[in-house]
mmCIF file with all atom_site columns, C-alpha atoms in Angstrom:
data_model
loop_
_atom_site.group_PDB
_atom_site.id
_atom_site.type_symbol
_atom_site.label_atom_id
_atom_site.label_alt_id
_atom_site.label_comp_id
_atom_site.label_asym_id
_atom_site.label_entity_id
_atom_site.label_seq_id
_atom_site.pdbx_PDB_ins_code
_atom_site.Cartn_x
_atom_site.Cartn_y
_atom_site.Cartn_z
_atom_site.occupancy
_atom_site.B_iso_or_equiv
_atom_site.pdbx_formal_charge
_atom_site.auth_seq_id
_atom_site.auth_comp_id
_atom_site.auth_asym_id
_atom_site.auth_atom_id
_atom_site.pdbx_PDB_model_num
ATOM 1   C CA . PHE A 1 1   ? -10.006 50.417 -27.015 1.00 36.00 ? 1   PHE A CA 1
ATOM 2   C CA . PRO A 1 2   ? -6.213  50.757 -25.776 1.00 37.00 ? 2   PRO A CA 1
ATOM 3   C CA . ASP A 1 3   ? -4.846  48.016 -27.791 1.00 37.00 ? 3   ASP A CA 1
ATOM 4   C CA . ARG A 1 4   ? -5.724  49.858 -31.381 1.00 34.00 ? 4   ARG A CA 1
ATOM 5   C CA . GLY A 1 5   ? -3.684  47.800 -32.659 1.00 28.00 ? 5   GLY A CA 1
ATOM 6   C CA . ALA A 1 6   ? -6.360  44.349 -32.163 1.00 28.00 ? 6   ALA A CA 1
ATOM 7   C CA . GLN A 1 7   ? -8.951  46.089 -34.268 1.00 28.00 ? 7   GLN A CA 1
ATOM 8   C CA . LEU A 1 8   ? -9.783  44.113 -37.025 1.00 28.00 ? 8   LEU A CA 1
ATOM 9   C CA . SER A 1 9   ? -12.172 46.716 -39.111 1.00 31.00 ? 9   SER A CA 1
ATOM 10  C CA . LEU A 1 10  ? -13.154 50.101 -39.017 1.00 35.00 ? 10  LEU A CA 1
ATOM 11  C CA . PRO A 1 11  ? -17.237 51.413 -38.703 1.00 38.00 ? 11  PRO A CA 1
ATOM 12  C CA . GLY A 1 12  ? -16.466 53.224 -42.050 1.00 36.00 ? 12  GLY A CA 1
ATOM 13  C CA . ALA A 1 13  ? -15.419 49.999 -43.975 1.00 33.00 ? 13  ALA A CA 1
ATOM 14  C CA . VAL A 1 14  ? -19.048 48.785 -43.399 1.00 34.00 ? 14  VAL A CA 1
ATOM 15  C CA . ILE A 1 15  ? -20.459 51.782 -43.652 1.00 34.00 ? 15  ILE A CA 1
ATOM 16  C CA . ARG A 1 16  ? -19.049 52.681 -46.821 1.00 33.00 ? 16  ARG A CA 1
ATOM 17  C CA . THR A 1 17  ? -20.897 49.617 -48.316 1.00 33.00 ? 17  THR A CA 1
ATOM 18  C CA . MET A 1 18  ? -24.617 50.704 -47.328 1.00 39.00 ? 18  MET A CA 1
ATOM 19  C CA . PRO A 1 19  ? -26.730 52.678 -49.239 1.00 43.00 ? 19  PRO A CA 1
ATOM 20  C CA . LYS A 1 20  ? -26.550 56.771 -49.246 1.00 46.00 ? 20  LYS A CA 1
ATOM 21  C CA . ILE A 1 21  ? -26.473 57.800 -45.463 1.00 44.00 ? 21  ILE A CA 1
ATOM 22  C CA . ARG A 1 22  ? -28.248 60.338 -44.063 1.00 48.00 ? 22  ARG A CA 1
ATOM 23  C CA . PHE A 1 23  ? -26.612 61.318 -40.366 1.00 44.00 ? 23  PHE A CA 1
ATOM 24  C CA . LEU A 1 24  ? -28.942 63.109 -37.619 1.00 48.00 ? 24  LEU A CA 1
ATOM 25  C CA . SER A 1 25  ? -27.549 65.733 -35.318 1.00 37.00 ? 25  SER A CA 1
ATOM 26  C CA . ARG A 1 26  ? -29.906 65.679 -32.598 1.00 37.00 ? 26  ARG A CA 1
ATOM 27  C CA . CYS A 1 27  ? -29.159 64.873 -28.553 1.00 39.00 ? 27  CYS A CA 1
ATOM 28  C CA . LEU A 1 28  ? -31.603 63.381 -27.094 1.00 37.00 ? 28  LEU A CA 1
ATOM 29  C CA . THR A 1 29  ? -32.381 64.528 -23.048 1.00 35.00 ? 29  THR A CA 1
ATOM 30  C CA . THR A 1 30  ? -35.064 62.202 -21.671 1.00 36.00 ? 30  THR A CA 1
ATOM 31  C CA . SER A 1 31  ? -34.284 60.003 -19.034 1.00 33.00 ? 31  SER A CA 1
ATOM 32  C CA . ALA A 1 32  ? -35.448 56.827 -20.751 1.00 34.00 ? 32  ALA A CA 1
ATOM 33  C CA . ILE A 1 33  ? -32.480 57.019 -22.939 1.00 35.00 ? 33  ILE A CA 1
ATOM 34  C CA . GLY A 1 34  ? -29.717 58.741 -21.675 1.00 37.00 ? 34  GLY A CA 1
ATOM 35  C CA . THR A 1 35  ? -28.030 61.075 -23.970 1.00 33.00 ? 35  THR A CA 1
ATOM 36  C CA . ALA A 1 36  ? -27.874 59.990 -27.464 1.00 37.00 ? 36  ALA A CA 1
ATOM 37  C CA . ALA A 1 37  ? -24.808 60.431 -29.687 1.00 36.00 ? 37  ALA A CA 1
ATOM 38  C CA . VAL A 1 38  ? -24.718 60.789 -33.381 1.00 37.00 ? 38  VAL A CA 1
ATOM 39  C CA . ILE A 1 39  ? -22.783 58.945 -35.178 1.00 34.00 ? 39  ILE A CA 1
ATOM 40  C CA . ALA A 1 40  ? -22.093 61.899 -37.543 1.00 36.00 ? 40  ALA A CA 1
ATOM 41  C CA . GLY A 1 41  ? -23.344 64.839 -38.184 1.00 38.00 ? 41  GLY A CA 1
ATOM 42  C CA . LEU A 1 42  ? -24.747 66.902 -40.894 1.00 33.00 ? 42  LEU A CA 1
ATOM 43  C CA . ALA A 1 43  ? -25.937 70.727 -40.744 1.00 35.00 ? 43  ALA A CA 1
ATOM 44  C CA . ALA A 1 44  ? -29.581 71.877 -42.144 1.00 37.00 ? 44  ALA A CA 1
ATOM 45  C CA . LEU A 1 45  ? -30.802 67.682 -43.280 1.00 44.00 ? 45  LEU A CA 1
ATOM 46  C CA . PRO A 1 46  ? -34.257 67.432 -44.505 1.00 47.00 ? 46  PRO A CA 1
ATOM 47  C CA . THR A 1 47  ? -36.936 66.710 -42.328 1.00 49.00 ? 47  THR A CA 1
ATOM 48  C CA . ALA A 1 48  ? -38.267 62.595 -41.942 1.00 46.00 ? 48  ALA A CA 1
ATOM 49  C CA . SER A 1 49  ? -40.853 63.835 -44.465 1.00 46.00 ? 49  SER A CA 1
ATOM 50  C CA . VAL A 1 50  ? -39.403 64.867 -46.986 1.00 48.00 ? 50  VAL A CA 1
ATOM 51  C CA . ALA A 1 51  ? -36.176 62.457 -47.106 1.00 50.00 ? 51  ALA A CA 1
ATOM 52  C CA . LYS A 1 52  ? -35.361 59.976 -49.453 1.00 57.00 ? 52  LYS A CA 1
ATOM 53  C CA . THR A 1 53  ? -36.673 56.490 -49.362 1.00 60.00 ? 53  THR A CA 1
ATOM 54  C CA . ASN A 1 54  ? -33.214 55.139 -49.794 1.00 71.00 ? 54  ASN A CA 1
ATOM 55  C CA . GLN A 1 55  ? -31.318 57.454 -47.486 1.00 82.00 ? 55  GLN A CA 1
ATOM 56  C CA . ILE A 1 56  ? -30.436 55.760 -43.920 1.00 83.00 ? 56  ILE A CA 1
ATOM 57  C CA . ALA A 1 57  ? -30.715 58.366 -41.329 1.00 89.00 ? 57  ALA A CA 1
ATOM 58  C CA . MET A 1 58  ? -28.469 56.661 -38.315 1.00 88.00 ? 58  MET A CA 1
ATOM 59  C CA . ILE A 1 59  ? -28.682 57.484 -34.977 1.00 88.00 ? 59  ILE A CA 1
ATOM 60  C CA . GLN A 1 60  ? -26.650 55.561 -31.875 1.00 83.00 ? 60  GLN A CA 1
ATOM 61  C CA . ASP A 1 61  ? -27.816 55.950 -28.566 1.00 70.00 ? 61  ASP A CA 1
ATOM 62  C CA . GLY A 1 62  ? -24.568 56.534 -25.642 1.00 62.00 ? 62  GLY A CA 1
ATOM 63  C CA . GLY A 1 63  ? -26.666 54.770 -22.643 1.00 63.00 ? 63  GLY A CA 1
ATOM 64  C CA . ASP A 1 64  ? -27.922 51.590 -22.030 1.00 60.00 ? 64  ASP A CA 1
ATOM 65  C CA . LEU A 1 65  ? -31.113 50.453 -23.839 1.00 73.00 ? 65  LEU A CA 1
ATOM 66  C CA . ILE A 1 66  ? -32.978 50.400 -20.486 1.00 78.00 ? 66  ILE A CA 1
ATOM 67  C CA . ASN A 1 67  ? -36.487 50.857 -22.081 1.00 86.00 ? 67  ASN A CA 1
ATOM 68  C CA . PRO A 1 68  ? -36.006 50.059 -25.844 1.00 88.00 ? 68  PRO A CA 1
ATOM 69  C CA . GLN A 1 69  ? -39.960 50.658 -26.990 1.00 88.00 ? 69  GLN A CA 1
ATOM 70  C CA . ALA A 1 70  ? -39.446 54.217 -25.558 1.00 89.00 ? 70  ALA A CA 1
ATOM 71  C CA . THR A 1 71  ? -36.126 54.520 -26.797 1.00 90.00 ? 71  THR A CA 1
ATOM 72  C CA . PHE A 1 72  ? -37.170 52.905 -30.683 1.00 91.00 ? 72  PHE A CA 1
ATOM 73  C CA . GLN A 1 73  ? -40.408 55.547 -30.679 1.00 90.00 ? 73  GLN A CA 1
ATOM 74  C CA . GLN A 1 74  ? -37.902 58.227 -29.788 1.00 90.00 ? 74  GLN A CA 1
ATOM 75  C CA . PHE A 1 75  ? -35.761 57.672 -32.713 1.00 90.00 ? 75  PHE A CA 1
ATOM 76  C CA . ARG A 1 76  ? -38.120 57.137 -35.009 1.00 90.00 ? 76  ARG A CA 1
ATOM 77  C CA . ALA A 1 77  ? -39.997 60.149 -33.863 1.00 90.00 ? 77  ALA A CA 1
ATOM 78  C CA . LEU A 1 78  ? -36.545 61.889 -34.945 1.00 90.00 ? 78  LEU A CA 1
ATOM 79  C CA . GLY A 1 79  ? -36.471 60.773 -38.279 1.00 91.00 ? 79  GLY A CA 1
ATOM 80  C CA . ALA A 1 80  ? -34.081 57.882 -37.655 1.00 92.00 ? 80  ALA A CA 1
ATOM 81  C CA . ASN A 1 81  ? -34.601 54.563 -39.797 1.00 93.00 ? 81  ASN A CA 1
ATOM 82  C CA . THR A 1 82  ? -31.306 52.963 -38.269 1.00 93.00 ? 82  THR A CA 1
ATOM 83  C CA . VAL A 1 83  ? -30.155 52.627 -34.888 1.00 93.00 ? 83  VAL A CA 1
ATOM 84  C CA . ARG A 1 84  ? -26.124 52.049 -34.580 1.00 92.00 ? 84  ARG A CA 1
ATOM 85  C CA . ILE A 1 85  ? -25.951 49.498 -31.469 1.00 93.00 ? 85  ILE A CA 1
ATOM 86  C CA . ILE A 1 86  ? -22.660 48.404 -29.786 1.00 91.00 ? 86  ILE A CA 1
ATOM 87  C CA . VAL A 1 87  ? -22.481 44.620 -28.971 1.00 92.00 ? 87  VAL A CA 1
ATOM 88  C CA . ASN A 1 88  ? -19.849 44.220 -26.293 1.00 90.00 ? 88  ASN A CA 1
ATOM 89  C CA . TRP A 1 89  ? -18.180 40.806 -25.866 1.00 93.00 ? 89  TRP A CA 1
ATOM 90  C CA . ASN A 1 90  ? -18.331 40.794 -22.313 1.00 92.00 ? 90  ASN A CA 1
ATOM 91  C CA . SER A 1 91  ? -21.494 41.995 -22.103 1.00 91.00 ? 91  SER A CA 1
ATOM 92  C CA . VAL A 1 92  ? -23.534 38.779 -23.076 1.00 95.00 ? 92  VAL A CA 1
ATOM 93  C CA . LEU A 1 93  ? -21.128 36.950 -20.938 1.00 95.00 ? 93  LEU A CA 1
ATOM 94  C CA . SER A 1 94  ? -21.622 35.461 -17.638 1.00 96.00 ? 94  SER A CA 1
ATOM 95  C CA . SER A 1 95  ? -19.547 37.119 -14.689 1.00 93.00 ? 95  SER A CA 1
ATOM 96  C CA . SER A 1 96  ? -17.783 34.030 -14.072 1.00 94.00 ? 96  SER A CA 1
ATOM 97  C CA . ALA A 1 97  ? -17.139 34.170 -17.840 1.00 95.00 ? 97  ALA A CA 1
ATOM 98  C CA . GLN A 1 98  ? -15.656 37.317 -17.629 1.00 93.00 ? 98  GLN A CA 1
ATOM 99  C CA . SER A 1 99  ? -13.130 37.269 -14.988 1.00 90.00 ? 99  SER A CA 1
ATOM 100 C CA . SER A 1 100 ? -11.905 33.576 -15.574 1.00 93.00 ? 100 SER A CA 1
ATOM 101 C CA . LYS A 1 101 ? -8.166  33.618 -16.395 1.00 91.00 ? 101 LYS A CA 1
ATOM 102 C CA . THR A 1 102 ? -9.218  30.431 -18.453 1.00 94.00 ? 102 THR A CA 1
ATOM 103 C CA . LYS A 1 103 ? -11.759 29.483 -20.844 1.00 95.00 ? 103 LYS A CA 1
ATOM 104 C CA . PRO A 1 104 ? -14.852 28.126 -19.429 1.00 94.00 ? 104 PRO A CA 1
ATOM 105 C CA . LYS A 1 105 ? -14.963 24.418 -19.539 1.00 93.00 ? 105 LYS A CA 1
ATOM 106 C CA . GLY A 1 106 ? -17.170 23.205 -21.887 1.00 92.00 ? 106 GLY A CA 1
ATOM 107 C CA . LEU A 1 107 ? -17.830 26.744 -23.303 1.00 95.00 ? 107 LEU A CA 1
ATOM 108 C CA . ASN A 1 108 ? -18.586 26.630 -27.695 1.00 96.00 ? 108 ASN A CA 1
ATOM 109 C CA . ALA A 1 109 ? -18.173 29.909 -28.240 1.00 96.00 ? 109 ALA A CA 1
ATOM 110 C CA . SER A 1 110 ? -19.724 29.897 -31.840 1.00 97.00 ? 110 SER A CA 1
ATOM 111 C CA . ASP A 1 111 ? -22.997 28.391 -30.310 1.00 97.00 ? 111 ASP A CA 1
ATOM 112 C CA . PRO A 1 112 ? -25.516 31.204 -29.287 1.00 97.00 ? 112 PRO A CA 1
ATOM 113 C CA . ASN A 1 113 ? -26.758 29.325 -26.869 1.00 95.00 ? 113 ASN A CA 1
ATOM 114 C CA . ALA A 1 114 ? -23.696 28.416 -24.726 1.00 96.00 ? 114 ALA A CA 1
ATOM 115 C CA . SER A 1 115 ? -24.993 28.232 -21.234 1.00 95.00 ? 115 SER A CA 1
ATOM 116 C CA . GLN A 1 116 ? -21.908 30.798 -20.314 1.00 96.00 ? 116 GLN A CA 1
ATOM 117 C CA . TYR A 1 117 ? -23.885 33.634 -22.928 1.00 97.00 ? 117 TYR A CA 1
ATOM 118 C CA . THR A 1 118 ? -26.241 34.427 -20.212 1.00 96.00 ? 118 THR A CA 1
ATOM 119 C CA . GLY A 1 119 ? -26.606 38.677 -21.514 1.00 95.00 ? 119 GLY A CA 1
ATOM 120 C CA . TRP A 1 120 ? -28.584 38.508 -24.673 1.00 96.00 ? 120 TRP A CA 1
ATOM 121 C CA . GLY A 1 121 ? -31.488 39.937 -23.474 1.00 94.00 ? 121 GLY A CA 1
ATOM 122 C CA . PRO A 1 122 ? -30.941 43.616 -24.038 1.00 93.00 ? 122 PRO A CA 1
ATOM 123 C CA . TYR A 1 123 ? -30.033 43.132 -27.559 1.00 95.00 ? 123 TYR A CA 1
ATOM 124 C CA . ASP A 1 124 ? -33.032 40.673 -28.369 1.00 96.00 ? 124 ASP A CA 1
ATOM 125 C CA . ALA A 1 125 ? -35.291 43.267 -26.788 1.00 94.00 ? 125 ALA A CA 1
ATOM 126 C CA . ALA A 1 126 ? -33.540 46.008 -29.121 1.00 94.00 ? 126 ALA A CA 1
ATOM 127 C CA . VAL A 1 127 ? -33.809 44.180 -32.520 1.00 96.00 ? 127 VAL A CA 1
ATOM 128 C CA . ASN A 1 128 ? -37.653 43.173 -31.728 1.00 95.00 ? 128 ASN A CA 1
ATOM 129 C CA . ALA A 1 129 ? -38.087 46.834 -30.859 1.00 94.00 ? 129 ALA A CA 1
ATOM 130 C CA . ALA A 1 130 ? -36.368 48.237 -33.895 1.00 94.00 ? 130 ALA A CA 1
ATOM 131 C CA . LYS A 1 131 ? -38.311 45.712 -35.803 1.00 95.00 ? 131 LYS A CA 1
ATOM 132 C CA . GLN A 1 132 ? -41.946 46.870 -34.192 1.00 94.00 ? 132 GLN A CA 1
ATOM 133 C CA . TYR A 1 133 ? -40.947 50.221 -35.273 1.00 93.00 ? 133 TYR A CA 1
ATOM 134 C CA . GLY A 1 134 ? -39.964 49.684 -38.736 1.00 93.00 ? 134 GLY A CA 1
ATOM 135 C CA . MET A 1 135 ? -35.797 50.341 -37.801 1.00 93.00 ? 135 MET A CA 1
ATOM 136 C CA . ARG A 1 136 ? -33.145 48.528 -38.984 1.00 93.00 ? 136 ARG A CA 1
ATOM 137 C CA . VAL A 1 137 ? -30.262 47.684 -36.350 1.00 94.00 ? 137 VAL A CA 1
ATOM 138 C CA . ASP A 1 138 ? -26.582 47.898 -37.195 1.00 94.00 ? 138 ASP A CA 1
ATOM 139 C CA . PHE A 1 139 ? -24.434 45.763 -34.801 1.00 94.00 ? 139 PHE A CA 1
ATOM 140 C CA . THR A 1 140 ? -21.264 47.011 -34.107 1.00 92.00 ? 140 THR A CA 1
ATOM 141 C CA . VAL A 1 141 ? -19.664 43.814 -32.532 1.00 91.00 ? 141 VAL A CA 1
ATOM 142 C CA . THR A 1 142 ? -16.264 44.996 -29.773 1.00 86.00 ? 142 THR A CA 1
ATOM 143 C CA . GLY A 1 143 ? -14.328 44.181 -27.045 1.00 77.00 ? 143 GLY A CA 1
ATOM 144 C CA . GLY A 1 144 ? -13.627 44.081 -24.125 1.00 87.00 ? 144 GLY A CA 1
ATOM 145 C CA . ALA A 1 145 ? -12.793 40.453 -24.018 1.00 91.00 ? 145 ALA A CA 1
ATOM 146 C CA . PRO A 1 146 ? -12.875 38.194 -21.675 1.00 93.00 ? 146 PRO A CA 1
ATOM 147 C CA . ARG A 1 147 ? -9.537  37.740 -19.357 1.00 91.00 ? 147 ARG A CA 1
ATOM 148 C CA . TRP A 1 148 ? -9.060  34.297 -20.720 1.00 93.00 ? 148 TRP A CA 1
ATOM 149 C CA . ALA A 1 149 ? -9.146  35.765 -24.505 1.00 93.00 ? 149 ALA A CA 1
ATOM 150 C CA . GLU A 1 150 ? -6.378  38.452 -23.765 1.00 91.00 ? 150 GLU A CA 1
ATOM 151 C CA . GLY A 1 151 ? -2.557  38.095 -24.307 1.00 90.00 ? 151 GLY A CA 1
ATOM 152 C CA . LYS A 1 152 ? -0.324  38.195 -21.223 1.00 89.00 ? 152 LYS A CA 1
ATOM 153 C CA . ASP A 1 153 ? 0.935   41.173 -19.264 1.00 89.00 ? 153 ASP A CA 1
ATOM 154 C CA . ILE A 1 154 ? -2.330  43.187 -19.202 1.00 85.00 ? 154 ILE A CA 1
ATOM 155 C CA . PRO A 1 155 ? -1.717  46.769 -18.106 1.00 86.00 ? 155 PRO A CA 1
ATOM 156 C CA . ALA A 1 156 ? -3.444  47.240 -14.468 1.00 83.00 ? 156 ALA A CA 1
ATOM 157 C CA . GLU A 1 157 ? -5.824  49.790 -15.345 1.00 78.00 ? 157 GLU A CA 1
ATOM 158 C CA . GLY A 1 158 ? -7.293  47.214 -17.711 1.00 76.00 ? 158 GLY A CA 1
ATOM 159 C CA . VAL A 1 159 ? -7.654  44.182 -15.012 1.00 76.00 ? 159 VAL A CA 1
ATOM 160 C CA . LYS A 1 160 ? -10.963 45.299 -14.151 1.00 75.00 ? 160 LYS A CA 1
ATOM 161 C CA . GLU A 1 161 ? -12.557 47.223 -17.330 1.00 78.00 ? 161 GLU A CA 1
ATOM 162 C CA . LEU A 1 162 ? -15.009 44.873 -18.865 1.00 74.00 ? 162 LEU A CA 1
ATOM 163 C CA . SER A 1 163 ? -14.691 47.314 -22.325 1.00 79.00 ? 163 SER A CA 1
ATOM 164 C CA . PHE A 1 164 ? -11.037 46.786 -22.298 1.00 80.00 ? 164 PHE A CA 1
ATOM 165 C CA . ALA A 1 165 ? -9.165  43.920 -25.136 1.00 84.00 ? 165 ALA A CA 1
ATOM 166 C CA . TRP A 1 166 ? -5.343  43.455 -24.816 1.00 87.00 ? 166 TRP A CA 1
ATOM 167 C CA . LYS A 1 167 ? -4.249  41.664 -27.512 1.00 90.00 ? 167 LYS A CA 1
ATOM 168 C CA . PRO A 1 168 ? -7.387  39.680 -27.543 1.00 90.00 ? 168 PRO A CA 1
ATOM 169 C CA . ASN A 1 169 ? -7.357  36.163 -28.830 1.00 92.00 ? 169 ASN A CA 1
ATOM 170 C CA . PRO A 1 170 ? -8.360  36.006 -32.784 1.00 92.00 ? 170 PRO A CA 1
ATOM 171 C CA . VAL A 1 171 ? -9.856  33.038 -32.445 1.00 95.00 ? 171 VAL A CA 1
ATOM 172 C CA . ALA A 1 172 ? -11.824 33.534 -29.586 1.00 95.00 ? 172 ALA A CA 1
ATOM 173 C CA . TYR A 1 173 ? -13.052 36.192 -31.067 1.00 93.00 ? 173 TYR A CA 1
ATOM 174 C CA . GLY A 1 174 ? -14.328 34.958 -34.280 1.00 93.00 ? 174 GLY A CA 1
ATOM 175 C CA . GLN A 1 175 ? -15.883 32.353 -32.046 1.00 95.00 ? 175 GLN A CA 1
ATOM 176 C CA . PHE A 1 176 ? -17.935 34.824 -30.525 1.00 95.00 ? 176 PHE A CA 1
ATOM 177 C CA . MET A 1 177 ? -18.659 37.022 -33.836 1.00 95.00 ? 177 MET A CA 1
ATOM 178 C CA . SER A 1 178 ? -19.706 33.038 -35.177 1.00 96.00 ? 178 SER A CA 1
ATOM 179 C CA . ALA A 1 179 ? -21.953 33.445 -32.396 1.00 97.00 ? 179 ALA A CA 1
ATOM 180 C CA . VAL A 1 180 ? -23.504 36.687 -32.611 1.00 97.00 ? 180 VAL A CA 1
ATOM 181 C CA . ALA A 1 181 ? -24.306 36.417 -36.247 1.00 96.00 ? 181 ALA A CA 1
ATOM 182 C CA . THR A 1 182 ? -25.637 33.171 -36.206 1.00 97.00 ? 182 THR A CA 1
ATOM 183 C CA . ARG A 1 183 ? -28.404 34.415 -33.527 1.00 98.00 ? 183 ARG A CA 1
ATOM 184 C CA . TYR A 1 184 ? -29.443 37.434 -35.229 1.00 98.00 ? 184 TYR A CA 1
ATOM 185 C CA . ASP A 1 185 ? -29.318 35.895 -38.863 1.00 97.00 ? 185 ASP A CA 1
ATOM 186 C CA . GLY A 1 186 ? -33.187 36.094 -38.901 1.00 97.00 ? 186 GLY A CA 1
ATOM 187 C CA . SER A 1 187 ? -33.867 32.588 -38.435 1.00 97.00 ? 187 SER A CA 1
ATOM 188 C CA . PHE A 1 188 ? -32.793 31.848 -34.806 1.00 97.00 ? 188 PHE A CA 1
ATOM 189 C CA . LYS A 1 189 ? -35.277 30.922 -32.229 1.00 96.00 ? 189 LYS A CA 1
ATOM 190 C CA . PRO A 1 190 ? -34.204 31.197 -28.651 1.00 93.00 ? 190 PRO A CA 1
ATOM 191 C CA . LYS A 1 191 ? -34.638 28.384 -26.278 1.00 88.00 ? 191 LYS A CA 1
ATOM 192 C CA . GLY A 1 192 ? -38.463 28.443 -25.055 1.00 88.00 ? 192 GLY A CA 1
ATOM 193 C CA . GLN A 1 193 ? -39.410 30.974 -27.884 1.00 91.00 ? 193 GLN A CA 1
ATOM 194 C CA . SER A 1 194 ? -41.652 30.300 -31.246 1.00 93.00 ? 194 SER A CA 1
ATOM 195 C CA . LYS A 1 195 ? -40.339 32.933 -33.365 1.00 95.00 ? 195 LYS A CA 1
ATOM 196 C CA . ALA A 1 196 ? -36.946 33.643 -34.966 1.00 97.00 ? 196 ALA A CA 1
ATOM 197 C CA . LEU A 1 197 ? -35.350 36.970 -33.512 1.00 98.00 ? 197 LEU A CA 1
ATOM 198 C CA . PRO A 1 198 ? -35.240 39.496 -36.362 1.00 97.00 ? 198 PRO A CA 1
ATOM 199 C CA . LYS A 1 199 ? -32.611 39.266 -38.922 1.00 97.00 ? 199 LYS A CA 1
ATOM 200 C CA . VAL A 1 200 ? -29.764 42.247 -38.559 1.00 97.00 ? 200 VAL A CA 1
ATOM 201 C CA . SER A 1 201 ? -28.428 43.164 -42.044 1.00 90.00 ? 201 SER A CA 1
ATOM 202 C CA . PHE A 1 202 ? -25.792 45.490 -40.847 1.00 92.00 ? 202 PHE A CA 1
ATOM 203 C CA . TRP A 1 203 ? -22.625 44.778 -39.253 1.00 94.00 ? 203 TRP A CA 1
ATOM 204 C CA . VAL A 1 204 ? -19.163 46.550 -38.141 1.00 90.00 ? 204 VAL A CA 1
ATOM 205 C CA . ILE A 1 205 ? -16.502 44.068 -36.513 1.00 85.00 ? 205 ILE A CA 1
ATOM 206 C CA . TYR A 1 206 ? -14.328 46.664 -34.333 1.00 74.00 ? 206 TYR A CA 1
ATOM 207 C CA . ASN A 1 207 ? -11.995 45.051 -31.474 1.00 60.00 ? 207 ASN A CA 1
#
């Protein structure tokens, strides 16, 4: 994001706490998953059949997870056992909550059931698909920030850019992070559902 000074943690800070990682150096081209970008690549890697069980083979899809079932099936076939998913702050909020210049009235930003959080669906589907295919999820929680959580004098190019974060309010970001962590702690049941969402154990905070 343009405001690098607001960055709370680099991905490497979390990745270094994980077990030994084996990175995939391949790209997918099927329309179901778009162009898959690998977090880091190493040549001449062992195949999934001979890889050590304590290694993490991580892959990241650069596009939207429109069809998570097909996407995770492809990832598994490539030998990946962990997928990195970007959780964009704005993508979870309703369009009116994204663009509002003041914090929406009644918003409890720490509550994943808040009515303004309308965009959990793709992430719920992704973690469910990951569980189905025996894969772990690494959530990278990022900006862009909603207008009401940004600082003054936002550059013109960032006003309508949903991935943009200009001096985001750390308290508001912390509340959003709390909502995400609560939703994916392994015990949270979305409204109207009888089963809890799968637990996400790997996290990166990047705003």
